[in-house]
Short mmCIF file of C-alpha atoms and ligand atoms in Angstrom, two decimals:
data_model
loop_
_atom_site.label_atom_id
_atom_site.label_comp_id
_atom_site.label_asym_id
_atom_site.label_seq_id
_atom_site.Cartn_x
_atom_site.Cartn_y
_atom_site.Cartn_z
CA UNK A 1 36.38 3.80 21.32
CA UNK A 2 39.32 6.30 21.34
CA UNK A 3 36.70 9.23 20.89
CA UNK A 4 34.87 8.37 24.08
CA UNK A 5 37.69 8.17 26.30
CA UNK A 6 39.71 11.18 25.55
CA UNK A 7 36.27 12.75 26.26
CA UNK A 8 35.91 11.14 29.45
CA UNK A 9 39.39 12.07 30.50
CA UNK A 10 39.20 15.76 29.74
CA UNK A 11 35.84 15.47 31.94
CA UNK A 12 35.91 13.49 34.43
CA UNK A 13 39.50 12.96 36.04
CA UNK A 14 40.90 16.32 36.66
CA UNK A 15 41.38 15.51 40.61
CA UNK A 16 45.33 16.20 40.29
CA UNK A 17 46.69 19.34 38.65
CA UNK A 18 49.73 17.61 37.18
CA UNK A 19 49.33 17.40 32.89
CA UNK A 20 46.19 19.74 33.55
CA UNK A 21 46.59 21.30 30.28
CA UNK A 22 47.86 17.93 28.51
CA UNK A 23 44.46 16.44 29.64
CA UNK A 24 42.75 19.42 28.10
CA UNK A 25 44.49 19.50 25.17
CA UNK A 26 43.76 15.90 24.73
CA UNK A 27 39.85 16.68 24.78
CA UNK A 28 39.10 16.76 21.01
CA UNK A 29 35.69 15.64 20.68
CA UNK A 30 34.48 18.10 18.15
CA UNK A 31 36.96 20.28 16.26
CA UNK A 32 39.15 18.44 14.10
CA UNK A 33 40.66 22.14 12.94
CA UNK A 34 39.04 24.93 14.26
CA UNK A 35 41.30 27.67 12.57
CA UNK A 36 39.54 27.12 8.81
CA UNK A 37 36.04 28.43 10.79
CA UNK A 38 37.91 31.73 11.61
CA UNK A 39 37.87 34.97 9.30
CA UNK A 40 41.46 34.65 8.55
CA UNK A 41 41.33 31.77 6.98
CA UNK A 42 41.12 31.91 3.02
CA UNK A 43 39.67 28.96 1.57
CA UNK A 44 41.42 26.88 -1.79
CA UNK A 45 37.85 27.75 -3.80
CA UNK A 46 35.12 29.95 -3.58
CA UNK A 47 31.49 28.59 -4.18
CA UNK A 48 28.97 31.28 -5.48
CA UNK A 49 31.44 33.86 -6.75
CA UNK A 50 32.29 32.38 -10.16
CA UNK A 51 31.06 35.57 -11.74
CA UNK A 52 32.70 37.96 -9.66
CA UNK A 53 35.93 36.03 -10.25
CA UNK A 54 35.71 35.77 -13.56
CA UNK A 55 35.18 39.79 -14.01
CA UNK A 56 37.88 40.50 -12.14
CA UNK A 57 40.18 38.32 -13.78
CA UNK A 58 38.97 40.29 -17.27
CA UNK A 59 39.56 43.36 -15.99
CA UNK A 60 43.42 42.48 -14.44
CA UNK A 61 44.39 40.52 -17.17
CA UNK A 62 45.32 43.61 -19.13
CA UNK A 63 47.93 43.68 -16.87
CA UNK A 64 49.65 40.61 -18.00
CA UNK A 65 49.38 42.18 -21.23
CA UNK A 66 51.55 45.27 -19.71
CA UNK A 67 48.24 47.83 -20.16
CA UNK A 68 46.72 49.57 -17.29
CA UNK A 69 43.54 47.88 -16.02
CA UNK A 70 41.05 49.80 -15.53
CA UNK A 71 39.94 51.10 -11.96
CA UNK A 72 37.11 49.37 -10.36
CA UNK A 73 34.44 50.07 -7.49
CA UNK A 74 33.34 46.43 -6.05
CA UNK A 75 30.25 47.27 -3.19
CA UNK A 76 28.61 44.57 -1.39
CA UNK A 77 27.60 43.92 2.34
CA UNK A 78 29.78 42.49 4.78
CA UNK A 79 30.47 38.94 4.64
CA UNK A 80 29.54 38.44 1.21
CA UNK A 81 33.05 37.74 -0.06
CA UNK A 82 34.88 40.80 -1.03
CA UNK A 83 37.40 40.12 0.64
CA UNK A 84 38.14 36.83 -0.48
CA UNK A 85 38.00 37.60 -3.87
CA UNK A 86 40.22 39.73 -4.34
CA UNK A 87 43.07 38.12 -2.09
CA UNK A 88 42.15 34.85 -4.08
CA UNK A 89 42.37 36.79 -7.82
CA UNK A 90 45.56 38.97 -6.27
CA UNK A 91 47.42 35.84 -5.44
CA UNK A 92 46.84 33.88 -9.42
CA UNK A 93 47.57 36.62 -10.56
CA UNK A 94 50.65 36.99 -9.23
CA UNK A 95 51.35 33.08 -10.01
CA UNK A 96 50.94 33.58 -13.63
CA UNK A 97 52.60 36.94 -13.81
CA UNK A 98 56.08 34.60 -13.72
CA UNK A 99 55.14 32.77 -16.22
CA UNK A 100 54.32 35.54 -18.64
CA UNK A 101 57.48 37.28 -17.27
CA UNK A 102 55.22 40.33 -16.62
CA UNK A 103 56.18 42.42 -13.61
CA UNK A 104 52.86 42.74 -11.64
CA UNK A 105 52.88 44.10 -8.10
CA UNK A 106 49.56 43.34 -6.16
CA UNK A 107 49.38 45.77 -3.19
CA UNK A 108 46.45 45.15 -0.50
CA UNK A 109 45.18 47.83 2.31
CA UNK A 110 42.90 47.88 4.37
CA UNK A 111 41.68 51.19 5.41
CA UNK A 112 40.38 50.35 8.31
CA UNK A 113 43.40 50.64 9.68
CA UNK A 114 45.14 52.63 7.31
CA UNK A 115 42.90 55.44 7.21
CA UNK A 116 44.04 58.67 6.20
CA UNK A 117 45.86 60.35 2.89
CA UNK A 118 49.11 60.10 4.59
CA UNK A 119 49.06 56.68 6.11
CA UNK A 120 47.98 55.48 2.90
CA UNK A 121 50.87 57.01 0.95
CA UNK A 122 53.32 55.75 3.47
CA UNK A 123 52.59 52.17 2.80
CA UNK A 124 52.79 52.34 -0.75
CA UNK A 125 56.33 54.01 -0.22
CA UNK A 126 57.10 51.24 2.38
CA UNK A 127 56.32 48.84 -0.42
CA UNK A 128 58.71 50.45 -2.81
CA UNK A 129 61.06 52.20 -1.29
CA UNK A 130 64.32 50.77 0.59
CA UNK A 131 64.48 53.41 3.51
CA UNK A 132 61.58 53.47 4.86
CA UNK A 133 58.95 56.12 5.83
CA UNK A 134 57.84 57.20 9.13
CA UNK A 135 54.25 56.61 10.05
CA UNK A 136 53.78 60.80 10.60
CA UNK A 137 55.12 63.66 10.35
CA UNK A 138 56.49 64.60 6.83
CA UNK A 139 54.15 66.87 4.22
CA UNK A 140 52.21 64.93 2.08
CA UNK A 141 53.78 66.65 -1.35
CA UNK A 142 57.50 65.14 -0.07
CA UNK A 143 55.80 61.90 0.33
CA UNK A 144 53.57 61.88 -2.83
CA UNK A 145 56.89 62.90 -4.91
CA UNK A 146 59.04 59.99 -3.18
CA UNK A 147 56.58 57.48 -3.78
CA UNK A 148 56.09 58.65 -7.58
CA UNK A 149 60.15 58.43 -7.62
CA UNK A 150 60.40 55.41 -6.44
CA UNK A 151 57.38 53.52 -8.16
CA UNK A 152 58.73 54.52 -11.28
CA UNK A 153 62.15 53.25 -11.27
CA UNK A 154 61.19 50.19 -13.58
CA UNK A 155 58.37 48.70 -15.96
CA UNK A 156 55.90 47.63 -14.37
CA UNK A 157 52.02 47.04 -13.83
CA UNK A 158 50.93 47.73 -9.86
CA UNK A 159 47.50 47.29 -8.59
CA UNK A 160 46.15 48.55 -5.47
CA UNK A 161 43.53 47.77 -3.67
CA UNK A 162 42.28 49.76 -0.92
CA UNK A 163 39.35 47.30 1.05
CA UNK A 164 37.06 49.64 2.99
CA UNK A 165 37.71 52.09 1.28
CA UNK A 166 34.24 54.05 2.96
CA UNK A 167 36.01 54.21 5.65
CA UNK A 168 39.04 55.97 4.31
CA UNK A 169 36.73 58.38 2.34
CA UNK A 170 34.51 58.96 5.73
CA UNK A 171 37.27 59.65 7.89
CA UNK A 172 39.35 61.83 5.96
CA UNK A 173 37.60 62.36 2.40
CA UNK A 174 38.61 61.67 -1.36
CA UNK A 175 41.53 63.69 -1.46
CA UNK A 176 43.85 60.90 -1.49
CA UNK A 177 41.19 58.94 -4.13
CA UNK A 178 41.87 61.85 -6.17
CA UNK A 179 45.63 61.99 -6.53
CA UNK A 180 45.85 58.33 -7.10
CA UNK A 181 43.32 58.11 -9.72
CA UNK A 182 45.72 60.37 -11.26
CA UNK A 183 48.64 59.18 -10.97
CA UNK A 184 49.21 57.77 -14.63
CA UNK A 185 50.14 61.25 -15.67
CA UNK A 186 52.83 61.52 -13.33
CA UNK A 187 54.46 57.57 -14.24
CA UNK A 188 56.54 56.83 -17.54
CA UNK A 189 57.54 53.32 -17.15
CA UNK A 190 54.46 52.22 -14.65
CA UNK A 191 51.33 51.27 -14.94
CA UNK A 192 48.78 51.79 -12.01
CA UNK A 193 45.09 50.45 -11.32
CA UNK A 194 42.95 51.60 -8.55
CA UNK A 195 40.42 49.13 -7.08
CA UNK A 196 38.22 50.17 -4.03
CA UNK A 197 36.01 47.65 -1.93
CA UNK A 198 33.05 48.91 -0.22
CA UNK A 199 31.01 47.93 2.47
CA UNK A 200 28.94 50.59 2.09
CA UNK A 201 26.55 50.67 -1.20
CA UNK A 202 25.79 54.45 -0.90
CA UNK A 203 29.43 55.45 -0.53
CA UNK A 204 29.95 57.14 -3.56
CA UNK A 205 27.82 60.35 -2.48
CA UNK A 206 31.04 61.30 -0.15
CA UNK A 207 33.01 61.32 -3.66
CA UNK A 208 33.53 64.19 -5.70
CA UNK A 209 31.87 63.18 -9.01
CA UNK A 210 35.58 63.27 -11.22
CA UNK A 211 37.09 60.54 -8.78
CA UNK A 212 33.72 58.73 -9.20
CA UNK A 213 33.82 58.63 -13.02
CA UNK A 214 37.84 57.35 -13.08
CA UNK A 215 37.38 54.77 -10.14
CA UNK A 216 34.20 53.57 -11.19
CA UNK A 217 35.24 52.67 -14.41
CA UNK A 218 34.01 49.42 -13.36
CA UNK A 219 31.74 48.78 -11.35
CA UNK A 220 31.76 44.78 -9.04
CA UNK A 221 28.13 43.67 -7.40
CA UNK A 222 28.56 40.93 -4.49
CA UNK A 223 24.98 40.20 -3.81
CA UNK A 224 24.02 38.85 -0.51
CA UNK A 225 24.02 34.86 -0.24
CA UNK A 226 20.82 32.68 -0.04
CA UNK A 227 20.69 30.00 2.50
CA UNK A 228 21.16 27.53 -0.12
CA UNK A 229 24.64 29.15 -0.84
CA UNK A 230 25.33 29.67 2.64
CA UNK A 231 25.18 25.98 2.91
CA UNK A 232 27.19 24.88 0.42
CA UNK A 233 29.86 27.52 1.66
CA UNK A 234 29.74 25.63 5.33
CA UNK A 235 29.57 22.23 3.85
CA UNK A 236 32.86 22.82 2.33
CA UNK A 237 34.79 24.18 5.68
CA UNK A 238 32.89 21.57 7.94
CA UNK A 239 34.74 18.51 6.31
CA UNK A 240 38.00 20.55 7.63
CA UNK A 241 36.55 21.71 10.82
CA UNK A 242 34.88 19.12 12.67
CA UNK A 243 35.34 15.31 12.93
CA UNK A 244 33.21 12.93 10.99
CA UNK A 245 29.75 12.45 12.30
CA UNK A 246 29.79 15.42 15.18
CA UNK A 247 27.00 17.53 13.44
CA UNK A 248 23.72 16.66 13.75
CA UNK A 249 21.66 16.92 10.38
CA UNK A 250 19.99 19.91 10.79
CA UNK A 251 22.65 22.36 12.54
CA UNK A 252 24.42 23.82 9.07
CA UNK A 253 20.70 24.31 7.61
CA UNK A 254 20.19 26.41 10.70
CA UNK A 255 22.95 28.02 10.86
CA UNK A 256 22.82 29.45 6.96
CA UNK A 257 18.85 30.06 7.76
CA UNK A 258 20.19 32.33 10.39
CA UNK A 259 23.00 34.22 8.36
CA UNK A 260 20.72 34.30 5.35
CA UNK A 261 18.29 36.32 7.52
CA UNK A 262 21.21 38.55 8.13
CA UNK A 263 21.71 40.36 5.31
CA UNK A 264 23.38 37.07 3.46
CA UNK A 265 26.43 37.10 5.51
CA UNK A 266 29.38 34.20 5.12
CA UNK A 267 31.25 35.22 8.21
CA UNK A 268 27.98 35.39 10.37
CA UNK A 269 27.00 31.88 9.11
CA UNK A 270 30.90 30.15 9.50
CA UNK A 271 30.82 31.87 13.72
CA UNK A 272 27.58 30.39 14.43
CA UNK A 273 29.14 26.98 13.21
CA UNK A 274 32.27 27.68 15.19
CA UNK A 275 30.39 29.09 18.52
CA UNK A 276 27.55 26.37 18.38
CA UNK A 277 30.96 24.15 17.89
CA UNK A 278 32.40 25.67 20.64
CA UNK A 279 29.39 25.54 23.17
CA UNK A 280 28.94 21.68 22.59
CA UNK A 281 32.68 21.51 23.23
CA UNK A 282 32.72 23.30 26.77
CA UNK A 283 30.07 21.01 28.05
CA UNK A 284 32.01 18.03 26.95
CA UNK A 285 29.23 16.76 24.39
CA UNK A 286 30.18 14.65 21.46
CA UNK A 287 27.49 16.31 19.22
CA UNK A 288 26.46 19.24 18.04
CA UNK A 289 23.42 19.90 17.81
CA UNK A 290 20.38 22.55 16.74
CA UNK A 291 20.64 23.77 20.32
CA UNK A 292 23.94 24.77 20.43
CA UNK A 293 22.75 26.70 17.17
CA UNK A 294 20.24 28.63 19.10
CA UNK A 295 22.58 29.14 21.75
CA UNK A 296 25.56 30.27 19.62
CA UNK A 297 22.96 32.43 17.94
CA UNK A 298 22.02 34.35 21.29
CA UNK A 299 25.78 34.80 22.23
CA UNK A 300 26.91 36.65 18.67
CA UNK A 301 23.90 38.80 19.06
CA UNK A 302 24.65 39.88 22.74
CA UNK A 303 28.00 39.98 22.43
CA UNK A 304 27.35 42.47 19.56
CA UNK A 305 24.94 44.36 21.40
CA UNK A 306 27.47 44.52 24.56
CA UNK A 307 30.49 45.90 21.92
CA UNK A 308 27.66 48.75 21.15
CA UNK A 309 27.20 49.30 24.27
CA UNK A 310 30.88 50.05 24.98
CA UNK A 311 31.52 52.46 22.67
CA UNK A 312 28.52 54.52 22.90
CA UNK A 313 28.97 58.49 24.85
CA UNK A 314 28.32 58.83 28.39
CA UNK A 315 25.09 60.99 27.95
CA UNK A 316 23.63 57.87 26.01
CA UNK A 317 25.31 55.26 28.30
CA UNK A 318 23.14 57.13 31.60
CA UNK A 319 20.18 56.75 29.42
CA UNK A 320 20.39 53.47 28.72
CA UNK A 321 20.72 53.06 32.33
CA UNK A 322 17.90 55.14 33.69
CA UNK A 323 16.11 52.88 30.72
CA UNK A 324 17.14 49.19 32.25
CA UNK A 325 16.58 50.79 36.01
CA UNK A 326 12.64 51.26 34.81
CA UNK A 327 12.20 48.35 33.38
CA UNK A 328 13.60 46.78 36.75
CA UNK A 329 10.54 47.87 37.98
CA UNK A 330 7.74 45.73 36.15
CA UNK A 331 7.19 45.04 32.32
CA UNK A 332 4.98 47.50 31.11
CA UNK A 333 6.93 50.10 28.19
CA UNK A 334 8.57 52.58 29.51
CA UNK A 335 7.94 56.08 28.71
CA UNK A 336 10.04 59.06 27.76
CA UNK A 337 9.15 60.97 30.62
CA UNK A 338 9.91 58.35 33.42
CA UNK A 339 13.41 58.35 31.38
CA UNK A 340 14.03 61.68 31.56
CA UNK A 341 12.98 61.94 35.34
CA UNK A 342 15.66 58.90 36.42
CA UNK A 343 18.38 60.59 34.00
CA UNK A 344 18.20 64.32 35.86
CA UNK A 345 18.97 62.43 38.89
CA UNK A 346 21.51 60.04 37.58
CA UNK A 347 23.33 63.23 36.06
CA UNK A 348 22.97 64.57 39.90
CA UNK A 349 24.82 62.05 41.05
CA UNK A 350 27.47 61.65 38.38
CA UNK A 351 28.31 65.63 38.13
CA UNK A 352 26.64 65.09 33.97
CA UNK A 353 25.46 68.22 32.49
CA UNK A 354 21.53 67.63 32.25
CA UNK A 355 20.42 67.73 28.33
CA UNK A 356 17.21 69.05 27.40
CA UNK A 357 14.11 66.38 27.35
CA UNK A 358 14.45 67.44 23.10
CA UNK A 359 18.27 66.31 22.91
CA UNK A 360 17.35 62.97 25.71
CA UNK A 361 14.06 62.03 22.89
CA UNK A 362 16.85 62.24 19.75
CA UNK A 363 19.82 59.89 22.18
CA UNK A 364 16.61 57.41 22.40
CA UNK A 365 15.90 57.16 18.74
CA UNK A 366 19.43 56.89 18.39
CA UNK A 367 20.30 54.03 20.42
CA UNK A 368 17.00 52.53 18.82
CA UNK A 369 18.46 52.68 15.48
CA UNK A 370 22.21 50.65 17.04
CA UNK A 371 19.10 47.91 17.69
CA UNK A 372 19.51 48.32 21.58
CA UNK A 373 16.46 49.16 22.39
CA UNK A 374 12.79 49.58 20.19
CA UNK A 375 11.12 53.06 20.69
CA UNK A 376 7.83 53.53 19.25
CA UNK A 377 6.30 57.10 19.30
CA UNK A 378 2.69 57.13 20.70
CA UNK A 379 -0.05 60.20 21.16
CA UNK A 380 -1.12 60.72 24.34
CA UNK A 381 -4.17 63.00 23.35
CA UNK A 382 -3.94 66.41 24.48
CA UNK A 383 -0.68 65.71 26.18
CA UNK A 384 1.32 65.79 22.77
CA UNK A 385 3.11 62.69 22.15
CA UNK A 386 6.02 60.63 23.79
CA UNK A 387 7.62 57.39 22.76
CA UNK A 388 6.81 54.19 24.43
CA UNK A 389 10.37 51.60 25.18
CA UNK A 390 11.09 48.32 24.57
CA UNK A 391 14.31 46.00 25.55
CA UNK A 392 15.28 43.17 24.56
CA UNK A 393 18.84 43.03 25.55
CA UNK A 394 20.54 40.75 28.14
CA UNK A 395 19.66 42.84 30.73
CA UNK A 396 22.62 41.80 33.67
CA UNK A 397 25.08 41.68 31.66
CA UNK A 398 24.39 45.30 29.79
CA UNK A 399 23.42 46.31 33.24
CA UNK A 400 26.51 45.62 35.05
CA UNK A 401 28.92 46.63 32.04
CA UNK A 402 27.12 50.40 32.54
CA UNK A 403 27.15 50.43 36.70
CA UNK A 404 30.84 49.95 36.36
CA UNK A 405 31.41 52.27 33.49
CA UNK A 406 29.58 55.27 34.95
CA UNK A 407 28.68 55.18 38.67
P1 ADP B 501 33.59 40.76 2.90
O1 ADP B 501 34.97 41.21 2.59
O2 ADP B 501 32.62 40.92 1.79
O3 ADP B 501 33.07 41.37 4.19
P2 ADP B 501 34.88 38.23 3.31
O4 ADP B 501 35.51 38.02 2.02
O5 ADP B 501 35.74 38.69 4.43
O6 ADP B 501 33.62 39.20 3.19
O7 ADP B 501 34.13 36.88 3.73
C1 ADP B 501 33.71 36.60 5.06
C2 ADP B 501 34.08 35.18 5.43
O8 ADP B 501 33.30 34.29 4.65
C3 ADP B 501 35.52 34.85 5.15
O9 ADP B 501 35.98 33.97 6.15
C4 ADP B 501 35.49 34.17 3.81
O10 ADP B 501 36.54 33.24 3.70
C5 ADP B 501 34.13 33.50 3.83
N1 ADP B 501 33.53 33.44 2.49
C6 ADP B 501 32.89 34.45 1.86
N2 ADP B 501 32.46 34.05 0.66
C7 ADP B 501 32.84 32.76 0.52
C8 ADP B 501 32.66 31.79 -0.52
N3 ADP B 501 32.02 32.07 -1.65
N4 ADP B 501 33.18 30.56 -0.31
C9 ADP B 501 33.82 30.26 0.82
N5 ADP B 501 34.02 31.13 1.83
C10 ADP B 501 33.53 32.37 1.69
MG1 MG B 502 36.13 42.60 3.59
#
């Protein structure tokens, strides 16, 4: 049996150092290609999104007609295929744009990372221009009127898609959503459509109503995916993932139960496959199984926690810390009082400006809305009322990550 001895190799007979890595390399009991379970990986079809699909294609195939699609808002949680989508529908349409002879340009961003009015005009110069544009520094107007110049040189129909676009329009407004659903006045010989991707469902009450009514011209709904879907979405990676027979029946049931109870989420459901995947590897097993599942399950959700945890301010990190230092102590709740009392002296002791016990109650209900912790508000009679804590994190690991960050 070839499977059973590379695993017994990688496990077993590591007494020399020489080929260490070959041996480990060797080791493939599980994973027959890992990289289609990872977010950058765009499958060949998409199962569930035949609608969406065929809208989009409706809208954009004005544009192999040489008329302006129109602009479009598509809103849907995260993970339920946005993303995909549009890369997928951007890339035929590109295909058949040779074919038609049409000259389509298909211009992705994602403003995550390109996140203000200026950054985004720079990359759509970058895309056009020959010199190209420095990441800061010039006025906007100078870069607005290159990029018009340049865009316009010859007939053509360009779409751009800005994907989280909330973000953009959180961190530094609509202006820019503005100007380019505009822009058509300012072309002759080009033809541009807007389409923003939102995470966010409520987004559009950070837009001024008039960029609303030209970007929403059409409006895309990605619903969140049922288990069943979720399923059939893993089925189709896990014949390119793992090797024949590795999964035991129940683990892709699990893990799209799972993601389906989280908000219908495709990328949640493919890195529980991967982790649980993953796990079984590391202990050398030759199965996967629900365990794993359970255990991949626990590590996303701390490791998410422990991200929060990183990035929250120092006034909320001590709190959390005076929080886990009670609950040291036995396993009753902990109350807002005890919190407060532990914090002053943590503050001491770290040179922290001491907030009021008002400001200290609102950090608590904060951190209980990020999930870390559960804070329910109880009346103590006459005493007025105070809230009563809960955690539920992984307590060492949280623990350790804030002694190191702030004592
Ligand atoms: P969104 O942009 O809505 O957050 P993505 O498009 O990034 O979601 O999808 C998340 C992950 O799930 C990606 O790896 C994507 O390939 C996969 N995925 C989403 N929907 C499907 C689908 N219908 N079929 C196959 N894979 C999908
Ligand atoms: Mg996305």
């Amino acid at each position: 049996m070839e499977r059973e001895r590379e695993v017994v190799i990688g496990v077993k007979s590591q007494s020399t150092l020489e080929g260490l890595f070959e041996k480990i390399y060797r080791v493939k009991a599980i994973f027959k290609n890992k990289e289609v379970l990872r977010h950058s990986h765009t499958p060949a079809n998409l199962p569930h999104r035949d609608d969406q699909i065929n809208q989009l294609a409706t809208i954009l195939v004005s544009a192999l007609r040489k008329e302006t699609p129109s602009n479009i808002i598509m809103y849907g949680k995260t993970g339920t295929g946005k993303t995909a989508v549009v890369k997928y529908v951007g890339k035929e349409l590109e295909k058949i744009s040779t074919k038609y002879d049409a000259n389509i340009n298909f211009i992705y961003m994602n403003c995550e990372v390109v996140d203000t009015q200026y950054r985004v005009l720079a990359n759509l110069c970058n895309n056009f221009c020959s010199e190209r544009v420095p990441l800061t520094g010039w006025p906007t107007d100078q870069l607005y009127s290159l990029f018009i110049e340049e865009l316009d040189k010859d007939t053509k129909v360009v779409v751009i898609v800005l994907d989280e676009i909330d973000k953009l329009v959180k961190k530094s407004g609509d202006d820019v959503l503005y100007n380019l659903t505009r822009i058509n006045n300012d072309l002759e010989n080009v033809k541009v459509s807007i389409m923003g991707i939102s995470n966010d469902l409520k987004f559009t009450e950070y837009l001024d109503p008039r960029v609303i009514s030209s970007l929403g011209e059409e409006e895309i709904i990605f619903p969140p995916y049922d288990a069943i879907q979720l399923e059939d979405i893993l089925k189709q990676r896990v014949v390119l993932a793992f090797k024949e027979g590795v999964l035991e029946e129940t683990v892709v049931p699990l893990c799209a139960a799972y993601a389906a109870r989280e908000h219908g989420d495709a990328r949640r459901a493919l890195d529980l496959l991967r982790v649980s995947g993953e796990i079984a590897e590391r202990k050398g097993e030759r199965m996967v199984t629900e365990e794993y599942v359970r255990m991949a399950k626990d590590k996303i959700e701390q490791d998410r926690i422990i991200e929060v945890v990183k990035t929250l301010p120092k006034q909320s990190k001590l709190i959390l810390y005076s929080i886990l230092h009670l609950k040291n102590e036995d396993d009753g709740p902990i109350m807002t009082g005890e919190v407060f009392e532990v914090y002053r002296e943590l503050c001491k002791r770290t040179s922290l400006d001491v907030l009021t016990h008002r400001r200290v109650s609102d950090l608590i209900s904060e951190l209980d809305m990020l999930g870390i912790i559960t804070a329910k508000v109880v009346s103590k009679g006459r005493y007025g009322r105070t809230k009563e804590i809960y955690s539920t994190i992984p307590f060492y690991r949280v623990k350790t990550l804030l002694k190191e960050e702030i004592l």
